PDB file of C-alpha atoms in Angstrom:
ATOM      1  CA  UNK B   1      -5.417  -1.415  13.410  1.00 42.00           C
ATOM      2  CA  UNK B   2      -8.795   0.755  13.039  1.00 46.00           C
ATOM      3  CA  UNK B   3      -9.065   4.274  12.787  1.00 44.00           C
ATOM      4  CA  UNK B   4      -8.988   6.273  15.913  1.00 41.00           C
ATOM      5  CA  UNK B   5     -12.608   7.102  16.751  1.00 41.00           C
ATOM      6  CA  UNK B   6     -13.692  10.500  16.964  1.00 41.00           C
ATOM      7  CA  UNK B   7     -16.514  12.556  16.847  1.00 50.00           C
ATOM      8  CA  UNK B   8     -16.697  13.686  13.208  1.00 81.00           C
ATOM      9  CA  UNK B   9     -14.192  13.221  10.297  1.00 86.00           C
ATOM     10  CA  UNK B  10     -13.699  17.592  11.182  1.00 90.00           C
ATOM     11  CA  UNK B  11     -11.977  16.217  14.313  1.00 89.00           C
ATOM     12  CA  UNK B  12     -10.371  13.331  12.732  1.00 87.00           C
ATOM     13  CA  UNK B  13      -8.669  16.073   9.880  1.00 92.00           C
ATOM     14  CA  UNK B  14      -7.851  18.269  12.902  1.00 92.00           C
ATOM     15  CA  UNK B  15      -6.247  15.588  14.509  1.00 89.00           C
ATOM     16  CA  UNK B  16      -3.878  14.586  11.950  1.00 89.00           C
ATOM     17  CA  UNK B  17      -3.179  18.355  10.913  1.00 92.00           C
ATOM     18  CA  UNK B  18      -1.917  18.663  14.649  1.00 92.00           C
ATOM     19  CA  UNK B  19       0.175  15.117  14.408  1.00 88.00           C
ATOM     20  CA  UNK B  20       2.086  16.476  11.098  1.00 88.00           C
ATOM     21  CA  UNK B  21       2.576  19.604  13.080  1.00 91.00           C
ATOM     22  CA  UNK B  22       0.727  21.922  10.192  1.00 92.00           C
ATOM     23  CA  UNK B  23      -0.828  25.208  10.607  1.00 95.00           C
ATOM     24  CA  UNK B  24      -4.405  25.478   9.571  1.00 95.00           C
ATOM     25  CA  UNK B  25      -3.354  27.989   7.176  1.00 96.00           C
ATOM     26  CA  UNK B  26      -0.742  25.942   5.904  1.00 95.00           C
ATOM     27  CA  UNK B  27      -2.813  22.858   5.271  1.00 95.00           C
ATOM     28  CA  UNK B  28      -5.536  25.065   3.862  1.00 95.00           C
ATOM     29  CA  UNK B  29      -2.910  26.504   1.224  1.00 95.00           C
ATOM     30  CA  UNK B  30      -1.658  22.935   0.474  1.00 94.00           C
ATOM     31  CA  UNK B  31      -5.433  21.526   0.222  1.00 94.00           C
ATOM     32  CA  UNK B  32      -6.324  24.370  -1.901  1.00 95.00           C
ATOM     33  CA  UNK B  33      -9.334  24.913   0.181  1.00 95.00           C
ATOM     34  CA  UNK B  34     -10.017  28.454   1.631  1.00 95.00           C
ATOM     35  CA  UNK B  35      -9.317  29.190   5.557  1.00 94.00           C
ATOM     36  CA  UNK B  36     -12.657  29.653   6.738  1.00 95.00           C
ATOM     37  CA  UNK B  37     -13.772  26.559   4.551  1.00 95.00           C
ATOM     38  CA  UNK B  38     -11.299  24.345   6.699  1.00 95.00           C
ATOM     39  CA  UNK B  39     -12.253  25.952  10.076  1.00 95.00           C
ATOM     40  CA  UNK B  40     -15.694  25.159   8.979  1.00 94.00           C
ATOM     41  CA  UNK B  41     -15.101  21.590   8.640  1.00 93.00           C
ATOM     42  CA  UNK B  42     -12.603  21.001  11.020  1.00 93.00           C
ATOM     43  CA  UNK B  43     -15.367  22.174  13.390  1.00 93.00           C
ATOM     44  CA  UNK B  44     -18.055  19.590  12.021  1.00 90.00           C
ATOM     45  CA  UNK B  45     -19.763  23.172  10.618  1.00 92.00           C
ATOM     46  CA  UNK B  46     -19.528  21.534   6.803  1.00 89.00           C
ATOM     47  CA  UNK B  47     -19.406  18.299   5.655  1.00 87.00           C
ATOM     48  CA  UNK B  48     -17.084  18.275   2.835  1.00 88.00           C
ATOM     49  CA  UNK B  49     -17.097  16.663  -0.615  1.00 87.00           C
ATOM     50  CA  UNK B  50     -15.181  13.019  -1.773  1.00 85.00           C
ATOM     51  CA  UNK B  51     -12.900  15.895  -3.816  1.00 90.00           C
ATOM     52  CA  UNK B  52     -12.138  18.190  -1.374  1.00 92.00           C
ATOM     53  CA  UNK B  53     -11.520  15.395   1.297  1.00 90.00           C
ATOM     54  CA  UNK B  54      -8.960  13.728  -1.509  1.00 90.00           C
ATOM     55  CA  UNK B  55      -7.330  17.793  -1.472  1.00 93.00           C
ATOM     56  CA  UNK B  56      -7.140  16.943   2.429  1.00 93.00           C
ATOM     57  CA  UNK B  57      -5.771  13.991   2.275  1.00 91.00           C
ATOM     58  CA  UNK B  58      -3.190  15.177   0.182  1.00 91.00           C
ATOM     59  CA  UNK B  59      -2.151  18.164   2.168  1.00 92.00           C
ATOM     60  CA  UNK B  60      -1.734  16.223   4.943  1.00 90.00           C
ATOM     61  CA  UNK B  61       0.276  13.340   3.002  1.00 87.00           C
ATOM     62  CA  UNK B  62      -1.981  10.706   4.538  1.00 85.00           C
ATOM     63  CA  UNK B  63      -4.263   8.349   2.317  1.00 82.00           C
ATOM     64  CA  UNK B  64      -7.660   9.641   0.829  1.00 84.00           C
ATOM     65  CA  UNK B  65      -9.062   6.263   1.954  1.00 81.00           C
ATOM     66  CA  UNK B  66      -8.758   6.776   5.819  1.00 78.00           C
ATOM     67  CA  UNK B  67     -10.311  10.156   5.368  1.00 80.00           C
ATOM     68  CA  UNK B  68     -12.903   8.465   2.902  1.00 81.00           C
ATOM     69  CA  UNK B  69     -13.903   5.961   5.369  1.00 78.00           C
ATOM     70  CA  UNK B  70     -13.767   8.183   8.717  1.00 77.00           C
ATOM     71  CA  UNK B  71     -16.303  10.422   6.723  1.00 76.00           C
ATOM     72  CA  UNK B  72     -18.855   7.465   5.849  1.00 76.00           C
ATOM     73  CA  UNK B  73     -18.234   7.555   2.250  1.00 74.00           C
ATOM     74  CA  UNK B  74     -16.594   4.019   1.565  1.00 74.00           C
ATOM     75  CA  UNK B  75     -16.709   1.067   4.110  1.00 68.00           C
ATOM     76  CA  UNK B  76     -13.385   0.126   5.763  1.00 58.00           C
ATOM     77  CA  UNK B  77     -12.736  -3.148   4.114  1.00 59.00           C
ATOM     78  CA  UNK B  78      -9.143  -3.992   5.549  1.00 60.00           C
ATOM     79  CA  UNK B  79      -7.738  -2.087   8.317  1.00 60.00           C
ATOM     80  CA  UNK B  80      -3.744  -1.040   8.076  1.00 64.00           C
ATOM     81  CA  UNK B  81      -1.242  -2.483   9.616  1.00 75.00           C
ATOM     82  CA  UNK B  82       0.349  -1.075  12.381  1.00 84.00           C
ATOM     83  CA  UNK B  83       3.266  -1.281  10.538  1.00 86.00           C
ATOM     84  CA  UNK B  84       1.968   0.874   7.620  1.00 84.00           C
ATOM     85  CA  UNK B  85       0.495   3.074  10.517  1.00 85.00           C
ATOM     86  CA  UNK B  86       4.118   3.699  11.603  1.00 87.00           C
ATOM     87  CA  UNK B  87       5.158   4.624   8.472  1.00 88.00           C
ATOM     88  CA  UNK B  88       2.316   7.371   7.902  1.00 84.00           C
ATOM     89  CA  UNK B  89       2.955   8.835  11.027  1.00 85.00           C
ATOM     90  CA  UNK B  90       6.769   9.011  10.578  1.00 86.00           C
ATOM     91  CA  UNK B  91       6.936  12.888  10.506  1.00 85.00           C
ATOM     92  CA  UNK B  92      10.767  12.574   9.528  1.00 89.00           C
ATOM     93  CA  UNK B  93       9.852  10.640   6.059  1.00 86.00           C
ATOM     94  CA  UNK B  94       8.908  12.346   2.776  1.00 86.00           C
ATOM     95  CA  UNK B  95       5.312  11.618   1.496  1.00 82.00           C
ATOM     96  CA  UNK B  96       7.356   9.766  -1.448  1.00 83.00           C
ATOM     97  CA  UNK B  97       9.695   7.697   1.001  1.00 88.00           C
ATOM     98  CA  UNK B  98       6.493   6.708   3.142  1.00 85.00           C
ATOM     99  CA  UNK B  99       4.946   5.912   0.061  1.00 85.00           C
ATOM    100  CA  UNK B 100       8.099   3.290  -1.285  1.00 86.00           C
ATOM    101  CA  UNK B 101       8.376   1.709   1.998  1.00 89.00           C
ATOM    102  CA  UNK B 102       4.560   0.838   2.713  1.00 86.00           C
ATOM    103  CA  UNK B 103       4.784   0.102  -1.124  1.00 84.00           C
ATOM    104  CA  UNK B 104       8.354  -2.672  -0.589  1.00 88.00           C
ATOM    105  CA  UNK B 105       6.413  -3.953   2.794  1.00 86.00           C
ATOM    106  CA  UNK B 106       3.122  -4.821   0.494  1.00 83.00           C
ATOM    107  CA  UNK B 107       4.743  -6.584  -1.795  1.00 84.00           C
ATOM    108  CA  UNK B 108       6.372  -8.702   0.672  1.00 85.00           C
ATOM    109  CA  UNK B 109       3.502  -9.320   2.456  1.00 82.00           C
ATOM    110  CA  UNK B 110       1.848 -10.581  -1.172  1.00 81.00           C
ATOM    111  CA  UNK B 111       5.148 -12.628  -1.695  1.00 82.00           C
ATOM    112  CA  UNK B 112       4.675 -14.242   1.728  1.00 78.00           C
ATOM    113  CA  UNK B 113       0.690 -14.720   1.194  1.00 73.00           C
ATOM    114  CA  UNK B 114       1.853 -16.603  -2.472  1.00 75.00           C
ATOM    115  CA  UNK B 115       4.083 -18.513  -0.585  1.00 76.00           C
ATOM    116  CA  UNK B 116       1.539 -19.558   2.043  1.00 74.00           C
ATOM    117  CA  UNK B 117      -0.342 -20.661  -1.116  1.00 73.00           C
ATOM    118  CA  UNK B 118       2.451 -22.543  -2.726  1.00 73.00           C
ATOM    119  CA  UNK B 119       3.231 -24.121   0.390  1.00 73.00           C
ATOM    120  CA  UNK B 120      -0.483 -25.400   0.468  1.00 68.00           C
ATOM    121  CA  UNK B 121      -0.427 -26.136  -2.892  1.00 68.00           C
ATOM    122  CA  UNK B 122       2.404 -28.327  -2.352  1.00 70.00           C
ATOM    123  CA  UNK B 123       0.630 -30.294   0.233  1.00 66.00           C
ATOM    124  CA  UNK B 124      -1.934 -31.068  -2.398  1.00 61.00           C
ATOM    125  CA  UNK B 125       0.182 -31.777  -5.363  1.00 59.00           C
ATOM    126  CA  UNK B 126      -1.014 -31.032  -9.011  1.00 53.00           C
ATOM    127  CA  UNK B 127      -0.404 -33.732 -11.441  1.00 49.00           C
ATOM    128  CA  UNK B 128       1.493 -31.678 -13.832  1.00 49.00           C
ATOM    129  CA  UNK B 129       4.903 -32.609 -13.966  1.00 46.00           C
ATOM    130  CA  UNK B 130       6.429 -29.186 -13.922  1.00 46.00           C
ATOM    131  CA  UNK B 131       9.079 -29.352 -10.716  1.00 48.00           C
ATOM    132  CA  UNK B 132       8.652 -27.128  -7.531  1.00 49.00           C
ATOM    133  CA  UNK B 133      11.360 -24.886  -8.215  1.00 49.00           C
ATOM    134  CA  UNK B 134      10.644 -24.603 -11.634  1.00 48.00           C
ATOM    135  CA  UNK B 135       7.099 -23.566 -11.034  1.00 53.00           C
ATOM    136  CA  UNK B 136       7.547 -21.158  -8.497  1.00 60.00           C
ATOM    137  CA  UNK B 137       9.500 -18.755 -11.183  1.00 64.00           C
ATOM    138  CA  UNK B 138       7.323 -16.519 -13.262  1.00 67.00           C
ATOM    139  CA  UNK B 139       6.587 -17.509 -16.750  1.00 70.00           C
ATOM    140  CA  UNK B 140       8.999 -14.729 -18.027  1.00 67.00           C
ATOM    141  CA  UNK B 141      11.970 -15.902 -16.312  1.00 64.00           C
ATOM    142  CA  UNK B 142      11.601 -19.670 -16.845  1.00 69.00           C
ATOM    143  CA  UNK B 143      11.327 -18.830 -20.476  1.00 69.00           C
ATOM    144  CA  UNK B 144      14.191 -16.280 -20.338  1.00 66.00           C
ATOM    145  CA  UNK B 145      16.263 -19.053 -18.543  1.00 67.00           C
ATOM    146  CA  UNK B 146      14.987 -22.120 -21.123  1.00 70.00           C
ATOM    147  CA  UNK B 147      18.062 -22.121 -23.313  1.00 66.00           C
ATOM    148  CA  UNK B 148      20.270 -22.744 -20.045  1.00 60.00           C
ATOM    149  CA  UNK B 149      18.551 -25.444 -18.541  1.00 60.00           C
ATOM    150  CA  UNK B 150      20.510 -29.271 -18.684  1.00 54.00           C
ATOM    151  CA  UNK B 151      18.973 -31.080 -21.074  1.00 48.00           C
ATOM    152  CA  UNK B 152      17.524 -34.630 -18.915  1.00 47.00           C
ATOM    153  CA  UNK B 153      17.605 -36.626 -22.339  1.00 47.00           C
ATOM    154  CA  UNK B 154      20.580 -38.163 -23.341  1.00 49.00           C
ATOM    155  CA  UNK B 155      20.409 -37.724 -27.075  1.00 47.00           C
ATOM    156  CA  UNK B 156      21.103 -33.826 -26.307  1.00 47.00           C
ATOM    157  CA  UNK B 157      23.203 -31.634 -24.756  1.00 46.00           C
ATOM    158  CA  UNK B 158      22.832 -28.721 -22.480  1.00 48.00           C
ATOM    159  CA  UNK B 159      23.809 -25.065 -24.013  1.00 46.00           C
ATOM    160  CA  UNK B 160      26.997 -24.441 -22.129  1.00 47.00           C
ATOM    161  CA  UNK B 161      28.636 -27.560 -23.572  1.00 47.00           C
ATOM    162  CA  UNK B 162      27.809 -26.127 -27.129  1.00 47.00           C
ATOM    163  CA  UNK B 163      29.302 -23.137 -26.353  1.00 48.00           C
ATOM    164  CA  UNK B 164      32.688 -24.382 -24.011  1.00 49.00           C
TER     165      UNK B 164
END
């Protein structure tokens, strides 16, 4: 989902100070940024620095990026989801909880993108003979589960008949 378009990245700031229901003052305080300095911008008078726009961002618990891109400074390479959208907006959420739950849905969209992979990856098959299930596990974990594995020779014998 793209960025709303407005008219400057002063209207865009205003904008999302009125969505999270903040004061100018009050964002101006949390910013560390001056009143008049805000009004300024807010009303396209000043264009404000990458630093003061991350003080911004931060006041208004949204990410530095969207105000980084509305303002020109960075290209927007991959647009939010409207999922993570949601979550920003969610005025009843603490920056930190918006921040864990766009953080858990990430990673499960990177778990479902390296499944996509494995799933393609399976419909070219390597020539190693490491199994499926085996090599889906990170390297950590196989190793950590080594000594538990059955044995597939017959001359030895799997760890849990040593021990019982």
């Amino acid at each position: 989902m793209a960025l709303p378009k407005v008219g400057s990245i002063g209207e865009y700031i205003r904008e999302q100070r009125q969505q999270a229901k903040i004061s100018l003052r009050q964002l101006a305080a949390a910013a560390g940024v001056s009143n008049p300095y805000l009004s300024q911008i807010e009303r396209g008078l000043r264009k404000p620095s990458a630093e003061i726009l991350n003080q911004i961002a931060k006041g208004l618990h949204i990410s530095a990026q969207a105000l980084y891109v509305q303002a020109g400074l960075i290209e927007d390479r991959e647009t939010p989801s409207d999922v993570v959208t949601a979550i920003r907006a969610d005025t009843h959420l603490t920056e930190r909880q918006r921040q864990v739950l766009i953080d858990i849905y990430e990673s499960f969209r990177k778990e479902k993108h390296s499944e996509d992979e494995q799933t393609s990856q399976k419909a070219h098959p390597r020539s190693d003979s490491v199994a499926d299930d085996e090599q889906s596990l990170p390297a950590e974990l196989r190793a950590a589960l080594e000594p538990y594995a059955a044995s597939t020779g017959n001359d030895t014998v799997n760890q849990e008949t040593k021990e019982g």
